[in-house]
XYZ file of C-alpha atoms in Angstrom:
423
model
C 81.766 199.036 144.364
C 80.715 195.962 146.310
C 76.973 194.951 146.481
C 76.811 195.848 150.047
C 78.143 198.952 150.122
C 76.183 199.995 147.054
C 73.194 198.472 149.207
C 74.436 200.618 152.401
C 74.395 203.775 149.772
C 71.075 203.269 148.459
C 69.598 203.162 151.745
C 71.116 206.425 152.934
C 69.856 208.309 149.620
C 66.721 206.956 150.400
C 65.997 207.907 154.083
C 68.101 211.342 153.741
C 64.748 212.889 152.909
C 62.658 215.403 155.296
C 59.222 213.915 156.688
C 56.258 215.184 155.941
C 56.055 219.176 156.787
C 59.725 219.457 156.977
C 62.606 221.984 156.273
C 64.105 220.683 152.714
C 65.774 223.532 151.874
C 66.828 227.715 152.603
C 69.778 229.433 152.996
C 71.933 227.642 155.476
C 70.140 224.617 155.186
C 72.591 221.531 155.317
C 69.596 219.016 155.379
C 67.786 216.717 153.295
C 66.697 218.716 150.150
C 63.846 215.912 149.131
C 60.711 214.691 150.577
C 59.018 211.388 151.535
C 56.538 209.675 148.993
C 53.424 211.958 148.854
C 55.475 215.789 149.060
C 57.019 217.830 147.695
C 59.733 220.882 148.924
C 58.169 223.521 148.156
C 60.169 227.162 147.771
C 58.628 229.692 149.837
C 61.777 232.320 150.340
C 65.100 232.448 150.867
C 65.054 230.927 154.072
C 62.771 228.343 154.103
C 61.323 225.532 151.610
C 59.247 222.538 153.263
C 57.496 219.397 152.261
C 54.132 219.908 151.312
C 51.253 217.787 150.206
C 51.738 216.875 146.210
C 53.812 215.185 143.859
C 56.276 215.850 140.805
C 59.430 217.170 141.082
C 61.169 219.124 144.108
C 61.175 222.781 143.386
C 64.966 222.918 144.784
C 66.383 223.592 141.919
C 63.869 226.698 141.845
C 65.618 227.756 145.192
C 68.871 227.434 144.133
C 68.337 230.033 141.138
C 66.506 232.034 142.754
C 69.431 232.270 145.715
C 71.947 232.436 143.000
C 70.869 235.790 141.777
C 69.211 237.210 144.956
C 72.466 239.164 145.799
C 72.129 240.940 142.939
C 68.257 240.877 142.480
C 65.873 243.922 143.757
C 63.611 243.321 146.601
C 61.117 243.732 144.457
C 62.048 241.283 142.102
C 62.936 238.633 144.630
C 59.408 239.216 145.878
C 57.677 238.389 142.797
C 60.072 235.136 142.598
C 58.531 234.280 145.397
C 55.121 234.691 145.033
C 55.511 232.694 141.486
C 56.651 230.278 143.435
C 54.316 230.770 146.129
C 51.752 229.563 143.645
C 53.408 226.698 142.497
C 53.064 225.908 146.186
C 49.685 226.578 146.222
C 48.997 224.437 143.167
C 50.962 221.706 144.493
C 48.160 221.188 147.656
C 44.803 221.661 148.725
C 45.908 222.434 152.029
C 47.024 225.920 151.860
C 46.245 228.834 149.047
C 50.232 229.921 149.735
C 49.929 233.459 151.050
C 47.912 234.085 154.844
C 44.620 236.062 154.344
C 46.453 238.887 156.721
C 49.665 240.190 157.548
C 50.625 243.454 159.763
C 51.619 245.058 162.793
C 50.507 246.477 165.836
C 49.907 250.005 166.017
C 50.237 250.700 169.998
C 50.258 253.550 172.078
C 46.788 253.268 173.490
C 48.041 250.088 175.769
C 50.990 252.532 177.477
C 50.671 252.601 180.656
C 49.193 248.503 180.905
C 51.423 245.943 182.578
C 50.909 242.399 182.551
C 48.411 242.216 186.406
C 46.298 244.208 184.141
C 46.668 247.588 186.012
C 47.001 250.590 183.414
C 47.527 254.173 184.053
C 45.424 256.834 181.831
C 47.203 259.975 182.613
C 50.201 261.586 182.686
C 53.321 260.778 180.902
C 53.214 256.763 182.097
C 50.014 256.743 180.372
C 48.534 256.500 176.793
C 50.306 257.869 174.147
C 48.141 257.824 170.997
C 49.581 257.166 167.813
C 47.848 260.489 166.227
C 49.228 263.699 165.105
C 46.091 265.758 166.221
C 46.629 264.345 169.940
C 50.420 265.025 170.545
C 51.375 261.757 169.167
C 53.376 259.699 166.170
C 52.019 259.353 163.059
C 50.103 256.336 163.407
C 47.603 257.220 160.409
C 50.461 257.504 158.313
C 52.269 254.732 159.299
C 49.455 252.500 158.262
C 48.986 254.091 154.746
C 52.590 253.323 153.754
C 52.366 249.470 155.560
C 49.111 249.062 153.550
C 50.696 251.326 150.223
C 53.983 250.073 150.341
C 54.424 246.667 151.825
C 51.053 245.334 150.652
C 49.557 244.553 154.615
C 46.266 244.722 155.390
C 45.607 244.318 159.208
C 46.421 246.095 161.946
C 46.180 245.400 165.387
C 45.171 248.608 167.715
C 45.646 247.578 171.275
C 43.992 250.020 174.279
C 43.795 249.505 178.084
C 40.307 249.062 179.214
C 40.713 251.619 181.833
C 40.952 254.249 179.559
C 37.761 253.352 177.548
C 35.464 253.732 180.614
C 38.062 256.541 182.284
C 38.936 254.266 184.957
C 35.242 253.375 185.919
C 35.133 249.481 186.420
C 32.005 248.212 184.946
C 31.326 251.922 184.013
C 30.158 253.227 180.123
C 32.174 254.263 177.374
C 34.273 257.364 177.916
C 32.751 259.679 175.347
C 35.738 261.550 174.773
C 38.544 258.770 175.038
C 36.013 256.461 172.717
C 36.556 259.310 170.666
C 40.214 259.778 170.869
C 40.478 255.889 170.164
C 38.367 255.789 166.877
C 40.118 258.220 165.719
C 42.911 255.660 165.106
C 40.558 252.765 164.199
C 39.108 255.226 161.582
C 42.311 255.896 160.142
C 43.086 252.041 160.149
C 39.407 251.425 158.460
C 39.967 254.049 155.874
C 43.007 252.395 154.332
C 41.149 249.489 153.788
C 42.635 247.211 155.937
C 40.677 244.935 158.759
C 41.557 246.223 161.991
C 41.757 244.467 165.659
C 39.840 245.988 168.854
C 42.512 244.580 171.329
C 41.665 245.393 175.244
C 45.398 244.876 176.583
C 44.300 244.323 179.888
C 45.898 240.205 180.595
C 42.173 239.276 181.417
C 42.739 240.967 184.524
C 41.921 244.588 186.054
C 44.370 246.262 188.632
C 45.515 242.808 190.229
C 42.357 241.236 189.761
C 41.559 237.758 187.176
C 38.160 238.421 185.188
C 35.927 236.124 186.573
C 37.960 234.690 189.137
C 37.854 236.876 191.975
C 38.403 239.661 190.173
C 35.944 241.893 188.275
C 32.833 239.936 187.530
C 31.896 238.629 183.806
C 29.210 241.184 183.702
C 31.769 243.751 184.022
C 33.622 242.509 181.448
C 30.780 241.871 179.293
C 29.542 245.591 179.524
C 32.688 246.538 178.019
C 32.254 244.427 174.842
C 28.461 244.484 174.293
C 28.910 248.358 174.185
C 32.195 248.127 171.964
C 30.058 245.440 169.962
C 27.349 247.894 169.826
C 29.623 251.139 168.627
C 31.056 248.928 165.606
C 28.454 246.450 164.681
C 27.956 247.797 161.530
C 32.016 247.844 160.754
C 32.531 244.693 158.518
C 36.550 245.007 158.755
C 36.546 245.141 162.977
C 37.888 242.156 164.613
C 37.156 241.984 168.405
C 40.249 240.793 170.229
C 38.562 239.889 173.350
C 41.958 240.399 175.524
C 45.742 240.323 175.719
C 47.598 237.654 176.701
C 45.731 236.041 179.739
C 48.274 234.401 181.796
C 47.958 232.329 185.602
C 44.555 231.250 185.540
C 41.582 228.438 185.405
C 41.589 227.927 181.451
C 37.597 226.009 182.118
C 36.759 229.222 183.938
C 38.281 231.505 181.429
C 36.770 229.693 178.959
C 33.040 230.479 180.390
C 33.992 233.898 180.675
C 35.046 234.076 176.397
C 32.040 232.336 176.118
C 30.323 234.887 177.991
C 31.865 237.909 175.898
C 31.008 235.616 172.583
C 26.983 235.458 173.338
C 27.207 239.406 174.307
C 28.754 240.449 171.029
C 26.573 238.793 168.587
C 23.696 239.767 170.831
C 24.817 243.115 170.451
C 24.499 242.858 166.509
C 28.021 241.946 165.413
C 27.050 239.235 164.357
C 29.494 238.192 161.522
C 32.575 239.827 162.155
C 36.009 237.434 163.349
C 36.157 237.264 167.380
C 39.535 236.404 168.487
C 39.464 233.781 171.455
C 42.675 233.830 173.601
C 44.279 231.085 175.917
C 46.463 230.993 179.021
C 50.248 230.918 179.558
C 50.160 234.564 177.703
C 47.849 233.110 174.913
C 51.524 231.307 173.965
C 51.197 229.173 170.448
C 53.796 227.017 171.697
C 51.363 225.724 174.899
C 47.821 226.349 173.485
C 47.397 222.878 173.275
C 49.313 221.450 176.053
C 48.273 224.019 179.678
C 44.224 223.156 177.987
C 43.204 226.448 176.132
C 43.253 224.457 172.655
C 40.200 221.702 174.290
C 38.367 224.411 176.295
C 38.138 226.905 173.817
C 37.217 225.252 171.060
C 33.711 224.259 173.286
C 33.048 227.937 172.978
C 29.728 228.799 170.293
C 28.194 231.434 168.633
C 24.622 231.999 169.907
C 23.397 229.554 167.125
C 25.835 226.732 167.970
C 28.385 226.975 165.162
C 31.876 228.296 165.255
C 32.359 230.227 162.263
C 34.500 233.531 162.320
C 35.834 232.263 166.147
C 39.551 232.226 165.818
C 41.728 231.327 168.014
C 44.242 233.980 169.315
C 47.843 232.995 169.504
C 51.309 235.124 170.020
C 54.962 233.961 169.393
C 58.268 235.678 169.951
C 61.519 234.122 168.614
C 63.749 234.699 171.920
C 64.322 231.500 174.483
C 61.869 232.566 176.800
C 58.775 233.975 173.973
C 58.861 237.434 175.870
C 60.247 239.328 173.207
C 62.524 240.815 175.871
C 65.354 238.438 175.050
C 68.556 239.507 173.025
C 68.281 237.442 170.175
C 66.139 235.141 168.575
C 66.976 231.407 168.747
C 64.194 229.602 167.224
C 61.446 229.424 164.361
C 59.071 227.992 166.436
C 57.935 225.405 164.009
C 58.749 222.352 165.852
C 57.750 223.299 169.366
C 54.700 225.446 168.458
C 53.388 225.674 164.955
C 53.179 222.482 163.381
C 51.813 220.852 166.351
C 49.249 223.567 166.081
C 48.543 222.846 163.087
C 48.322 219.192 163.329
C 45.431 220.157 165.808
C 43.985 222.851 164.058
C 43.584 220.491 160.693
C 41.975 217.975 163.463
C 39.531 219.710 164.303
C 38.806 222.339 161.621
C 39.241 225.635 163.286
C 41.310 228.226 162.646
C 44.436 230.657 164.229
C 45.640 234.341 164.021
C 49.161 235.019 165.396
C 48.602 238.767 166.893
C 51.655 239.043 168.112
C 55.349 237.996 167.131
C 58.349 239.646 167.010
C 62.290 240.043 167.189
C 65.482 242.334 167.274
C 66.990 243.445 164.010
C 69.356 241.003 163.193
C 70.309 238.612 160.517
C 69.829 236.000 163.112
C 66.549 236.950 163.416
C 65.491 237.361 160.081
C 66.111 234.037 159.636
C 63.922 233.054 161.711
C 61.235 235.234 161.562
C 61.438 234.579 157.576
C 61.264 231.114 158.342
C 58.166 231.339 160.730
C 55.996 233.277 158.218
C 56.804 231.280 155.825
C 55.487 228.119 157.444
C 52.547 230.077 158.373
C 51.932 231.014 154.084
C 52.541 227.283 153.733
C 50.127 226.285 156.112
C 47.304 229.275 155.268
C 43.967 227.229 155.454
C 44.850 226.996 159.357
C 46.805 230.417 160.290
C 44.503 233.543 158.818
C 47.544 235.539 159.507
C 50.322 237.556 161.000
C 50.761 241.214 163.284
C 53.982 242.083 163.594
C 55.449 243.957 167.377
C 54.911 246.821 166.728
C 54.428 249.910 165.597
C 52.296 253.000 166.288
C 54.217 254.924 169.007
C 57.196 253.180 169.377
C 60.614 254.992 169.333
C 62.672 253.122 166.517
C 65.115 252.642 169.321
C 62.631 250.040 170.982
C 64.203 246.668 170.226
C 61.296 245.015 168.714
C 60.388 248.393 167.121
C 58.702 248.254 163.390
C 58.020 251.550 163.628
C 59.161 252.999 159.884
C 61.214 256.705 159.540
C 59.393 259.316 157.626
C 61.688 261.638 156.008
C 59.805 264.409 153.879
C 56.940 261.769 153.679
C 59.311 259.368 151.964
C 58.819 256.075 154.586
C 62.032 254.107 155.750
C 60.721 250.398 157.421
C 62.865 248.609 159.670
C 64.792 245.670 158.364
C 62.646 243.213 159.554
C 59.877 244.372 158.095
C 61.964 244.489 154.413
C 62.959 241.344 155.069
C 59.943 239.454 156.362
C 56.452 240.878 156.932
C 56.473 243.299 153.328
C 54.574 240.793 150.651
């Protein structure tokens, strides 16, 4: 071997390594398996290893064992591989504790009816259809005790229209009886333990109209929340999700309006419970930063001028177009959405929850979606979390259904959520 080429070889070994917060590794992978000076790839599960903050030795050879025997390995032993190695991760950086504080799904069928110009029906068979046994509906109740029993989650997101909680009366009081109805599944959700999300799935917008932009007023708005701060002030497991997905608007003017619904719930006595602040472009991961949510939401303040428990609300789907709708999923999202969040999330020392993600049941897409959450565990002191779309109501023949079979009370969950969300 001649000195150059031996000098040509060198080189190559040394810049085939993955940069800083990089793939190195996962089934599939045909990349660089080591790291830059400073990291370390770090096994997270069979899809997905990355460079991480630390030094000593790669854990690849970890990954390749652990892939050697995972066709012939339990689920439930492949699990606790992980999470071994999930805390050699986790011992390997400051930067992340190696699991999310929260992972689960949506429970819908309160939001039926809502479409995205925030007009939702209440009646009829367009309308609400409650995830609860005692009102005509799935078993939503039971749904959550095996996510929370069986697959070890512990959040659940519990999206309603706002019409429905003031029976269609803009501005109007609580609905006694359809604030009723609606407890009835946060209840459930409290009683298993789990932290559960009020989510108004209205698009910050009511029948056509923007919140605060020539649509109803911020008062309006704000009566909604101050009472539903009121009703569950005392509830140390609530999460307010101030709105779904606001989409086509003035972020700065959104932003006073979230600042607006901010003041009115601590005023109302929640006053240390997680609100969940959402952005534009349908509160998209992949463009909080860049269409200005990221910079005008994080100006928003508790009534005493800090931040704490103010997260900011993100969603994600895996297809080409992040509606969900698509017919296959064709990216992570890393890249283009999460590590530049949380390059800017690390900047300025604030938090995310990703409400809403999702895919079809494919191995395509369990891939990816294994690949996602695992970035998200890797990256844990920035993203609180995961909620899976969804569950509750939805037939299993829904595309993006999680919704799990119950045969003789013996629960069946779809494959993505064996494959992915289940810790």
């Amino acid at each position: 071997m001649g000195i150059s080429t031996f000098i040509l070889l060198f080189v190559s070994t040394v810049t085939a390594q993955s940069g800083a917060w990089g793939q190195c590794g996962g089934s599939g992978w045909t990349g660089a398996t080591t790291c830059v000076s400073g990291y370390v790839c770090t096994y997270s599960n069979q899809w997905y290893s990355q460079c991480l903050p630390g030094t000593g030795s790669s854990s690849t050879t970890l990954v390749t064992s652990t892939m050697s025997v995972r066709s012939s390995t339990s689920a439930t032993s492949i699990r606790s591989s992980s999470s071994s190695a999930s805390a050699t991760s986790a011992s390997a950086t400051a930067t992340s504790t190696g699991l999310t504080q929260f992972a689960g799904v949506n429970i819908a069928g309160f939001d039926f009816g809502c479409t995205t110009d925030g007009t939702c029906i209440i009646t009829g068979t367009s309308g609400p259809y409650p995830p609860l046994p005692s009102y005509g509906g799935p078993d939503g109740p039971g749904q959550m005790s095996h996510f929370v029993k069986d697959d070890h989650m512990n959040i659940f997101r519990l999206p309603v229209g706002w019409q429905f909680l003031v029976n269609g009366v803009l501005g109007g009081t609580l609905n006694s009886a359809n604030l009723s109805e609606y407890n009835t599944l946060v209840q459930a959700c409290l009683s298993t333990g789990a932290y559960c999300i009020i989510d108004i799935h209205n698009y910050a917008r009511w029948n056509g109209g923007i919140i605060g932009q020539g649509g109803p007023t911020n008062a309006q708005f704000v009566s909604l929340w101050a009472q539903l701060a009121t009703y569950y002030a005392s509830d140390s497991k609530i999460l307010f999700g101030i709105v779904n997905e606001p989409h086509d608007l003035a972020v700065t003017t959104w932003a006073q309006t979230v600042q607006a619904v901010v003041t009115a719930i601590r005023q109302a006595g929640a006053t240390s419970q997680m609100i969940l602040l959402p952005g534009s472009d349908y509160t998209s991961a992949g463009s909080f930063i860049s269409d200005g949510s990221a910079a005008a939401l994080a100006a928003v303040k508790n009534p005493d001028g800090t931040t704490t428990n103010l997260i900011f609300d993100v969603h994600k789907y895996l297809d080409s177009d992040n509606s969900g709708g698509g017919g296959d999923c064709v990216t992570n999202n890393i890249a283009t959405a999460f590590q530049p969040l949380a390059t800017w999330l690390n900047s300025v020392g604030r938090q995310a929850l990703l409400s809403e993600t999702g895919g079809i049941s494919s191995t395509t897409c369990a891939k990816y979606m294994c690949e996602q959450i695992a970035f998200l565990n890797q990256n844990s002191n920035v993203f609180l979390g995961y909620v899976g779309w969804g569950a509750g109501s939805f037939a299993t023949e829904y595309a993006l259904s999680l919704t799990p079979t119950n045969s003789n009370g013996v629960w069946t969950d779809q494959p993505l959520v064996k494959e992915c969300f289940a810790r």
